[in-house]
Phi, psi and omega in degrees: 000118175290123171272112162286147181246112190265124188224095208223162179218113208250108169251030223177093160225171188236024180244214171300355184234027182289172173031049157214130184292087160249154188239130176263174189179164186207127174271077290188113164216140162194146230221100174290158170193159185253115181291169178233048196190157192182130182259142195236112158276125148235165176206172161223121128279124181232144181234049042086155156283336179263116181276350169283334166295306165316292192316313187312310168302324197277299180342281160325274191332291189290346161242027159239325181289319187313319169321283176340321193238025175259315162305303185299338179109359181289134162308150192262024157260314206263009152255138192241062190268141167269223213221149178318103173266145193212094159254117174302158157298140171208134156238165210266124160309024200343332185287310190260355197042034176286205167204121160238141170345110189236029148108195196224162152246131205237138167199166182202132172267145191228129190224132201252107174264116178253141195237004185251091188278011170284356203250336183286344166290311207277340176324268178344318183253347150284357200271314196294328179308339194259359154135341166310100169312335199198116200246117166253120178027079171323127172267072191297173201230172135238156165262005153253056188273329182299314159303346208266297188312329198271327150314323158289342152294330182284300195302309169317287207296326133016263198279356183272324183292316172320318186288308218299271172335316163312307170304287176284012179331261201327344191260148145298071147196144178257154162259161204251216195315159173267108170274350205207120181225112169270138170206159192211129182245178195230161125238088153297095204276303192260104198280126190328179164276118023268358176308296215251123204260055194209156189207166195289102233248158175197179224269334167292353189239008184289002188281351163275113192239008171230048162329159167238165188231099143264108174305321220063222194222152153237132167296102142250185191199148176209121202253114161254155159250168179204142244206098191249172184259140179226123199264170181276000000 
């Protein structure tokens, strides 16, 4: 991965560093891991005339997938369900140019904090069996993503007094106090292709039952700029 690297030295300014002999710099780390944690969105959709029936469906449905990730061991705080959503239908009349009633669609969304990931593949694929339609991407995790970050703040900022230093080798000058520190972190959550051997899944492609799940790695990163004072 290519980096622009921003590296400038302000001897001359109209802000808050005016008539002080400054270096800017930009620090750069980042940290691949193989995650072990994952968030799963699903849902069912059902579309009918009867809307007491669609509820009966979606109800069935959402309590068997619960059966479902209770087998499996999931915790019931590491489930996320909404509330029935139901929107009527209408389709257009060219003749009368009206709109009429074309029955409803019912749907309820369901979200999984998986902290086992050996379990996510037979998840995905039992999930379609018990009537769930609609599967999205996994969104892998770490569970030490704060330390990974809060590590990479040291390091960036590291390599920006390295760059810093660097820049002024040659000069009869050191750099003095950090007048200025900006920082920005990044996360690749979801790993390219060919790393994640997995796809979006829904009730037409469920017939493939000998899937494979390879996670990769996710990526963070963390860019500091730093703003340095330049001694004699």
């Amino acid at each position: 991965m290519k980096k622009l690297i921003l590296i400038s030295v302000l001897l001359i300014g109209s802000n808050a560093w005016a008539n002080e002999r400054t270096v800017t710099v930009q620090g750069y780390a980042e940290k691949s891991v193989i995650p072990d944690q994952a968030e799963l969105n699903l849902s069912v959709t059902e579309e009918g005339l009867s809307l007491s029936y669609l509820k009966d469906q979606i109800a069935d449905v959402s309590n068997a997938f619960i059966s479902l990730t209770k087998d499996l061991g999931i915790n019931n705080k590491d489930i996320q369900t909404t509330g029935i959503n139901i929107q009527p239908k209408y389709k257009y009349n060219p003749k009368t140019g009206k709109r009429i009633f074309d029955g409803y669609s019912v749907s309820r969304s369901i979200n999984v904090d998986i902290e086992d990931l050996t379990i996510l593949g037979e998840l995905i694929e039992r999930s379609i069996d018990v009537g769930i339609n609609n599967i999205s991407s996994p969104k892998f995790k770490a569970s030490n993503q704060s330390e990974i970050l809060l590590g990479l703040h040291s390091s960036a900022m590291e390599d920006a007094i390295a760059k810093a230093k660097a820049l002024l080798t040659p000069l009869p000058s050191s750099i003095g106090e950090v007048i200025n520190i900006k920082a920005s972190e990044g996360i690749t959550p979801n790993p390219p292709m060919p790393y994640m051997e997995m796809r979006v899944m829904n009730a037409d492609n469920a017939s493939d039952n000998n899937q494979s799940y390879e996670v990769g790695e996710i990526s963070f990163d963390q860019i500091i700029t730093a703003t340095f004072a330049i001694e004699n």
